[in-house]
Coordinates of C-alpha atoms and ligand atoms in Angstrom, one line a residue:
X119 CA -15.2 -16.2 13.9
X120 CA -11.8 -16.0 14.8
X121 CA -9.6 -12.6 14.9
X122 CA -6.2 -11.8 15.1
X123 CA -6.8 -9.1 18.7
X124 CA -4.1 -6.4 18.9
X125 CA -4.9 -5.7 22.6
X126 CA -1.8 -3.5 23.4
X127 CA 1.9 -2.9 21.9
X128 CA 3.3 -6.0 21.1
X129 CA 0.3 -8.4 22.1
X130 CA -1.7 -10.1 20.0
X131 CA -4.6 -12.7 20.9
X132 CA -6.3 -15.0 18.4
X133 CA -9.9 -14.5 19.7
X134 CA -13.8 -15.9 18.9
X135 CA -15.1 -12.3 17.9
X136 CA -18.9 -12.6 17.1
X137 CA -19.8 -13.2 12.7
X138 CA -20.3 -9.8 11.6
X139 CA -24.3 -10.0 10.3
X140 CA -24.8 -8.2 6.9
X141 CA -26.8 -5.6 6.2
X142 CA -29.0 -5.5 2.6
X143 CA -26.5 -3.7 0.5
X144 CA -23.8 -6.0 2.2
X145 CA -22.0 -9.0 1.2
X146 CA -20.4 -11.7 3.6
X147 CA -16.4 -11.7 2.9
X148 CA -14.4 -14.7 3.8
X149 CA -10.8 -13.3 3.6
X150 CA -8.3 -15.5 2.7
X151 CA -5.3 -13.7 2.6
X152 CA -4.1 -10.3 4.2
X153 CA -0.6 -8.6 3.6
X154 CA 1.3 -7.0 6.4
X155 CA 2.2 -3.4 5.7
X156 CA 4.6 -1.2 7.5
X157 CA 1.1 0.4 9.2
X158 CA 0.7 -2.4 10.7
X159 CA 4.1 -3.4 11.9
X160 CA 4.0 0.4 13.8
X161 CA 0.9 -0.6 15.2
X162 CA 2.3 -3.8 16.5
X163 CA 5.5 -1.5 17.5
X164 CA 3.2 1.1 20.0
X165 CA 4.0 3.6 16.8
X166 CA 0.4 4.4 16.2
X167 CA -2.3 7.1 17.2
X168 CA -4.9 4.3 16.4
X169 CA -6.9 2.8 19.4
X170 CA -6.5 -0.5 21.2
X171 CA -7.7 -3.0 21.1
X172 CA -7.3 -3.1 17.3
X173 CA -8.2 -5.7 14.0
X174 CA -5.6 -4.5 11.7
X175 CA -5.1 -5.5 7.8
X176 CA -6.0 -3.6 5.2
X177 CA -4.1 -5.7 2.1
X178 CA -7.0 -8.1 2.1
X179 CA -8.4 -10.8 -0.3
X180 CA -11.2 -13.1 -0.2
X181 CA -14.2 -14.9 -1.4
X182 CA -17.6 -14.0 -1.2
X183 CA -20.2 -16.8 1.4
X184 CA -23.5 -14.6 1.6
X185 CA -25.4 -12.0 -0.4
X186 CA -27.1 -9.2 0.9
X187 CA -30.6 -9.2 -0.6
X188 CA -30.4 -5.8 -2.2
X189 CA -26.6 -6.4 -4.1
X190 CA -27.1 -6.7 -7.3
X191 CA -26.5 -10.9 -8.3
X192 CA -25.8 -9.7 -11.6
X193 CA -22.2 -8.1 -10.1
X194 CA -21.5 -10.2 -7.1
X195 CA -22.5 -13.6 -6.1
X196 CA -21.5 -16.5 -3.9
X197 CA -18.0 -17.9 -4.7
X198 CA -16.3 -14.9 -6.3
X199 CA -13.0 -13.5 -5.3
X200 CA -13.0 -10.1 -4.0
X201 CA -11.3 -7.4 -2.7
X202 CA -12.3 -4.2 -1.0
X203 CA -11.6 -0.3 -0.9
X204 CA -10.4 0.3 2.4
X205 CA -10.4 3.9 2.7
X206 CA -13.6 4.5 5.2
X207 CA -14.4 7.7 3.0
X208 CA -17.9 9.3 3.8
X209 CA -18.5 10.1 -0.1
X210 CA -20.1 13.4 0.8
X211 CA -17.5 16.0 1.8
X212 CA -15.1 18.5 -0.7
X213 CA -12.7 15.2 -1.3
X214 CA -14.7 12.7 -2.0
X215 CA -17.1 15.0 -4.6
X216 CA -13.9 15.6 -6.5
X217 CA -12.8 12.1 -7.0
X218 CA -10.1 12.2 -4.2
X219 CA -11.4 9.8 -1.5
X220 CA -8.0 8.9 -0.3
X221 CA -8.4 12.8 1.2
X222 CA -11.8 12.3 2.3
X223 CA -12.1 14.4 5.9
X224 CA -14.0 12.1 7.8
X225 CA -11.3 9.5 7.4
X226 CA -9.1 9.9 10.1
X227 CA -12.0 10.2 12.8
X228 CA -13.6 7.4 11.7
X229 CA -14.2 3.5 13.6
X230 CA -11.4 2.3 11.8
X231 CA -9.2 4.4 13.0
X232 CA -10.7 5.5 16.6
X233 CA -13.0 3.3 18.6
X234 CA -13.1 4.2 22.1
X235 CA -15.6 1.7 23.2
X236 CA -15.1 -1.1 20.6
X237 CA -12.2 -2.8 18.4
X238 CA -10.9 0.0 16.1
X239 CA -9.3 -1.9 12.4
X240 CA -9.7 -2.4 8.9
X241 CA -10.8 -5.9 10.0
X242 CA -8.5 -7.7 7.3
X243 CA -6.9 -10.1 10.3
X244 CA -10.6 -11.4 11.0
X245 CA -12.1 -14.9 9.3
X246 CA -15.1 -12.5 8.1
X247 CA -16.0 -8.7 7.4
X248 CA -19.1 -7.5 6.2
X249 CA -18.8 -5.6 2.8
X250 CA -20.7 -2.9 0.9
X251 CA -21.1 -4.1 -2.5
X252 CA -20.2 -1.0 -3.5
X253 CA -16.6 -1.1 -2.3
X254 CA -16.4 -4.6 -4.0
X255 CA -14.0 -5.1 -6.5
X256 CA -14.1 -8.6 -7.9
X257 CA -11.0 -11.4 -9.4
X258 CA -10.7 -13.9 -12.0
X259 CA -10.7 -17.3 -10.2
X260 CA -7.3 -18.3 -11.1
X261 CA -5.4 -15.4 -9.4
X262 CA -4.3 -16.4 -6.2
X263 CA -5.4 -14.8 -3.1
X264 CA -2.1 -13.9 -2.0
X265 CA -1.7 -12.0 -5.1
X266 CA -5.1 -10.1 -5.1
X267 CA -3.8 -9.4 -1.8
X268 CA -1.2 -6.9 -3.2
X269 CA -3.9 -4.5 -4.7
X270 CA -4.5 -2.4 -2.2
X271 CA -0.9 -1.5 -1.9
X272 CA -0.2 -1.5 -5.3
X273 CA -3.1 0.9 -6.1
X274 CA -1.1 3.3 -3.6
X275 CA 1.2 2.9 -6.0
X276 CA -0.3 3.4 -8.9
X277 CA -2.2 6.7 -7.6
X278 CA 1.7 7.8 -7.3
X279 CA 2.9 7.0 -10.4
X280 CA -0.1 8.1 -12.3
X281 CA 0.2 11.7 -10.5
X282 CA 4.1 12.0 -12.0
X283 CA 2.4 11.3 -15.9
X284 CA 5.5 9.9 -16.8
X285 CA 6.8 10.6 -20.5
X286 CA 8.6 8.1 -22.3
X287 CA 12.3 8.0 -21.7
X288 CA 12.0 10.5 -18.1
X289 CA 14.4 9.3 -15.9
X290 CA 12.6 8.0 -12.5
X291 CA 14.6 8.0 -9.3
X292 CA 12.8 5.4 -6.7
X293 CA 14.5 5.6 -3.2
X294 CA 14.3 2.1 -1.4
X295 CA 13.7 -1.4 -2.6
X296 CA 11.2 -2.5 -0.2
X297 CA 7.8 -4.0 -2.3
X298 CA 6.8 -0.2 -2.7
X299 CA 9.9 1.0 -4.1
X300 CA 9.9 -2.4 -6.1
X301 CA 6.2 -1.5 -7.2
X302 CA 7.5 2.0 -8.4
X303 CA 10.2 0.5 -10.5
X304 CA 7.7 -1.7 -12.3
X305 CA 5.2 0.4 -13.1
X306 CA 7.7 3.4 -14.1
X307 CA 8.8 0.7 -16.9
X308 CA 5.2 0.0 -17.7
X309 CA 5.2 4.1 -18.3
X310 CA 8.4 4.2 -20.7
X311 CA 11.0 5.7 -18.6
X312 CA 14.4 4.7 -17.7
X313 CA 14.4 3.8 -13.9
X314 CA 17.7 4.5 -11.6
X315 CA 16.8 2.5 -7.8
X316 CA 19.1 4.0 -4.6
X317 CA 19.5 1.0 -2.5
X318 CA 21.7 0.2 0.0
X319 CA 21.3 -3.6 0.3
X320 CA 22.6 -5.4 -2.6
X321 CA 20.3 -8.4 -2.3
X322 CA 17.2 -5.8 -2.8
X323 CA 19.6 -3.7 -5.7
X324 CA 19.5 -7.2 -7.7
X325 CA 15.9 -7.6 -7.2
X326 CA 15.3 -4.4 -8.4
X327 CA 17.3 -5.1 -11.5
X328 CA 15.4 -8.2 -12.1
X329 CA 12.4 -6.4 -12.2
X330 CA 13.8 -3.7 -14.8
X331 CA 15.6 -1.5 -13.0
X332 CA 18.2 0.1 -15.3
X333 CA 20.2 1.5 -12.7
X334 CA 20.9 0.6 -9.0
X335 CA 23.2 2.0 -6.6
X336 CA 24.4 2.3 -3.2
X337 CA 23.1 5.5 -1.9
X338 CA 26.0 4.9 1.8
X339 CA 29.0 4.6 -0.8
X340 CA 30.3 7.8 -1.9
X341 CA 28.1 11.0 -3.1
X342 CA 24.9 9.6 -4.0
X343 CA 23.7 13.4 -5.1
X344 CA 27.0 13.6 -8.0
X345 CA 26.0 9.8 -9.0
X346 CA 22.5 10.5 -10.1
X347 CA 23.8 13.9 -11.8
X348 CA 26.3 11.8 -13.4
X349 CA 23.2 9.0 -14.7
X350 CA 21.1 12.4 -15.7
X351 CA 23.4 14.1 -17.9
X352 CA 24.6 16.0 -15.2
X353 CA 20.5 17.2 -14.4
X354 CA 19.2 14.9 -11.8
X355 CA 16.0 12.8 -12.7
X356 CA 12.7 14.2 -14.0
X357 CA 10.7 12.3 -10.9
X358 CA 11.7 11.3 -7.9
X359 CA 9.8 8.5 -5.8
X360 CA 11.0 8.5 -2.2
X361 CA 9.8 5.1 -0.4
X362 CA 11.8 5.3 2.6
X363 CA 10.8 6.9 6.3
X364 CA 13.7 8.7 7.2
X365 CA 13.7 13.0 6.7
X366 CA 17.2 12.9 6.0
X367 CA 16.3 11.2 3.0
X368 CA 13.5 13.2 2.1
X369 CA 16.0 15.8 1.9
X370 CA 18.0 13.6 -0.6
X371 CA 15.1 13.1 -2.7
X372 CA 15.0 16.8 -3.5
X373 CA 18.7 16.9 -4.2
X374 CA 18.5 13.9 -6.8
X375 CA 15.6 15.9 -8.5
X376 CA 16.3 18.2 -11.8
X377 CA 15.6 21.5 -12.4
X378 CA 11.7 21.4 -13.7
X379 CA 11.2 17.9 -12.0
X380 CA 9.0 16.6 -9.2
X381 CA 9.8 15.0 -6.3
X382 CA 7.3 12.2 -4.4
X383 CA 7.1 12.1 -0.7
X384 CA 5.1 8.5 -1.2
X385 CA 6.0 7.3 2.6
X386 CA 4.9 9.0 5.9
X387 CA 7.9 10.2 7.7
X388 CA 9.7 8.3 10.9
X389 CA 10.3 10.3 13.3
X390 CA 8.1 13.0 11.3
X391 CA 10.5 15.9 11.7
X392 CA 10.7 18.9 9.7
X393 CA 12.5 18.6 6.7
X394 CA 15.0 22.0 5.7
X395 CA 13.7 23.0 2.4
X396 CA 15.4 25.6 -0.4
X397 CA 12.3 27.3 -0.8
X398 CA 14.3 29.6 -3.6
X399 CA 15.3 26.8 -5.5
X400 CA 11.8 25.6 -6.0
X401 CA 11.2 29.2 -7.1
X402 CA 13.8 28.9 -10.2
X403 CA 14.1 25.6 -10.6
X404 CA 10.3 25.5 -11.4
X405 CA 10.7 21.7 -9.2
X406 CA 7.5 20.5 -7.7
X407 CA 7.2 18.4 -4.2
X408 CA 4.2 16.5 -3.5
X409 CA 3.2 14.3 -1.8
X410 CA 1.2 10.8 -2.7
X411 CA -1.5 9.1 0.2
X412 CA -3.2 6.1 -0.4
X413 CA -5.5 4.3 -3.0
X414 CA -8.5 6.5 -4.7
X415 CA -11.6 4.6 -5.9
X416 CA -9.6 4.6 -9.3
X417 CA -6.4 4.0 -8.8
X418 CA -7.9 1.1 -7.2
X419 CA -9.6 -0.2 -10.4
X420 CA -6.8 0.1 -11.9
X421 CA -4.5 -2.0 -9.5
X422 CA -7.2 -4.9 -10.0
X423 CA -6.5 -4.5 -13.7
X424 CA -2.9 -4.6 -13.3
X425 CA -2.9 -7.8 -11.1
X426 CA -5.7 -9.2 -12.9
X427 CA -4.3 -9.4 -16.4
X428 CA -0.6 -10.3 -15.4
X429 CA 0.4 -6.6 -16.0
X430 CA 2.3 -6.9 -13.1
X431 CA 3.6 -9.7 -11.3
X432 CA 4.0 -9.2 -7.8
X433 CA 5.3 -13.1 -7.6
X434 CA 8.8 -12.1 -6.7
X435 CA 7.4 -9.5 -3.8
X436 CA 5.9 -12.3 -1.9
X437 CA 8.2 -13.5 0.8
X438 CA 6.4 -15.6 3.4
X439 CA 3.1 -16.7 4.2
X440 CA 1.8 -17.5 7.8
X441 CA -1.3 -19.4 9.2
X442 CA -3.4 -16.7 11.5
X443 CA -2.3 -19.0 14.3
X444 CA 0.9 -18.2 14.0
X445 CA -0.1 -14.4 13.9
X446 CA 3.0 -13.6 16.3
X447 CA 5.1 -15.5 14.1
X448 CA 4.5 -13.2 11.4
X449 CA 4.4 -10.1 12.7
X450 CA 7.5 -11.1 14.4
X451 CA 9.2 -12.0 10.7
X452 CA 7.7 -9.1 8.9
X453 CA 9.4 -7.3 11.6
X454 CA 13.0 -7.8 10.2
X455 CA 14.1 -5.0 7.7
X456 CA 15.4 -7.2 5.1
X457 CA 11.9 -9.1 4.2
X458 CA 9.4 -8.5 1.6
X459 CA 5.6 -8.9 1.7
X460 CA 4.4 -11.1 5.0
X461 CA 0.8 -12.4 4.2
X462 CA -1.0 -14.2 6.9
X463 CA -3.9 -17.0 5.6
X464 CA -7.1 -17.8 6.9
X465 CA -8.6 -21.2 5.3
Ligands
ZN540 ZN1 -0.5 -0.4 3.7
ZN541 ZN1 -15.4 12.3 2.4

């Protein structure tokens, strides 16, 4: 089969990578289509503690070519679409007993992170990966790949917005309007609350609108702290989602949060400097900080059943689609700030 290679920082080799051979619990996935996250622009970048060479891709979709004799044909068989949980969790520590995979403890040592001697990756950017049926999660037919594509990071999303149980008529700050920010805004409608979006580029502020924002604004022009108070009734929102890298902001995110609110760190921060924090304030303000990492085994479902039924349509989040041959292409479009979700397609 043919792989997209991430041998070093900034080089990438399409290469004949033996057909992985399934085991009896395992099916055969043939993915079709894999988004391009930010995880994998930094490993392009050199950003990364992950081990070269590398198969990146973890927004993946597909369709199912062999059965492993002991999968059930009653859940999966040859020719559905499928997508699968990512998150290498061992489901036997603390995390994953509890129902919170996405901390499982094994994660961060595992293959797909750290392979001294072999390719480390999620394996999305390959024509084939072997699945456990278990991590299957399966599509109706007429959903396009390059949608089902979306779930894994709109699960991410979900298992933030879930977290915040949003009450009808909150007032949700979401920082950015990159496809998570853009994610947040749509399912903080689907939850009933009024959403406010701090964006500095106008073209992504109009998006946002379009997909219900009620609010957008410029966070560079003037005091973006005194504009949410002024949206708030003078309190600052209920929740905060921050989707943006940058600790400066993460400061921000507090600042737009009211007294009794919570505040999202949903992004990993770039460079991941300490971030001064009014300890006192969260004291008697009663606000809550927290932080929100990946998909869980549910959250998961969930995104399936959001994509699935046209809960969500991630249509206008879809920017540009690349053949794997033109993997270079792609990563070198995804690249630019200004674009939205980069899938490359394997036929
Ligand atoms: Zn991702
Ligand atoms: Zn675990």
């Amino acid at each position: 089969m043919k792989a997209i290679v991430e041998t070093g920082v900034k080089q990438l080799e399409i290469q004949e990578l033996p057909t992985p051979v399934i085991e009896k619990d395992e099916v055969l996935m043939k993915v079709r289509a894999n988004g391009l996250c930010t995880n994998d622009i930094r490993d392009y970048l050199g950003d990364t503690v992950y081990s070269f060479p590398r198969v990146g891709g973890h927004e993946f979709s597909g369709e199912v070519v062999e059965i492993g004799s002991d999968v059930n044909p009653e859940h999966f068989q040859v020719g559905d679409h499928v997508v699968k949980y990512i998150i290498p969790a061992c489901g036997e520590c603390h995390y994953c007993k509890i129902g919170r995979e996405n901390l499982c403890v094994e994660v961060a040592s595992s293959p797909t992170f750290q392979k001294p001697d072999g390719i480390s990756g999620f394996f999305g950017m390959a024509q084939y990966i072997a699945v456990k049926s278990r991590d299957l999660y399966k599509y109706p037919k007429d959903v396009p790949f390059t949608h089902s594509a979306f779930t894994e990071p709109l699960a991410c999303v979900v298992n933030s917005v879930e977290r915040a149980k949003i009450l009808f008529g909150q007032d949700v700050v979401v920082i950015g309007g990159g496809v998570m920010g853009l994610m947040h805004v749509m399912l903080s409608k689907l939850q009933g609350a009024r959403v406010i979006v701090s964006e500095p580029n106008g073209e992504r502020r109009a998006l946002a609108e379009k997909l219900g924002a009620d609010v957008t604004f410029d966070p560079t022009q003037g005091d973006a702290v005194a504009f949410v108070k002024s949206q708030t009734e003078g309190r600052g929102a209920d929740v905060v989602f921050n989707t943006t890298a940058l600790p400066v902001i993460a400061q921000q995110a507090m600042d737009f949060t009211a007294t009794g609110g919570q505040t999202f760190v949903f992004s990993s921060l770039h460079p991941n400097d300490p971030v001064p924090t009014n300890m006192g304030a969260i004291h008697s303000y009663e606000k809550v900080i927290t932080g929100t990492v990946s998909p869980t085994i549910r959250t998961f479902y969930r995104s399936v059943q959001l994509i699935a039924k046209g809960l969500v349509d991630i249509t206008p989040l879809l920017d540009k689609t690349f053949d794997y041959k033109d993997a270079v292409d792609a990563f070198e479009y995804a690249l630019r700030p200004e674009t939205l979700k980069t899938i490359i397609t394997f036929d």
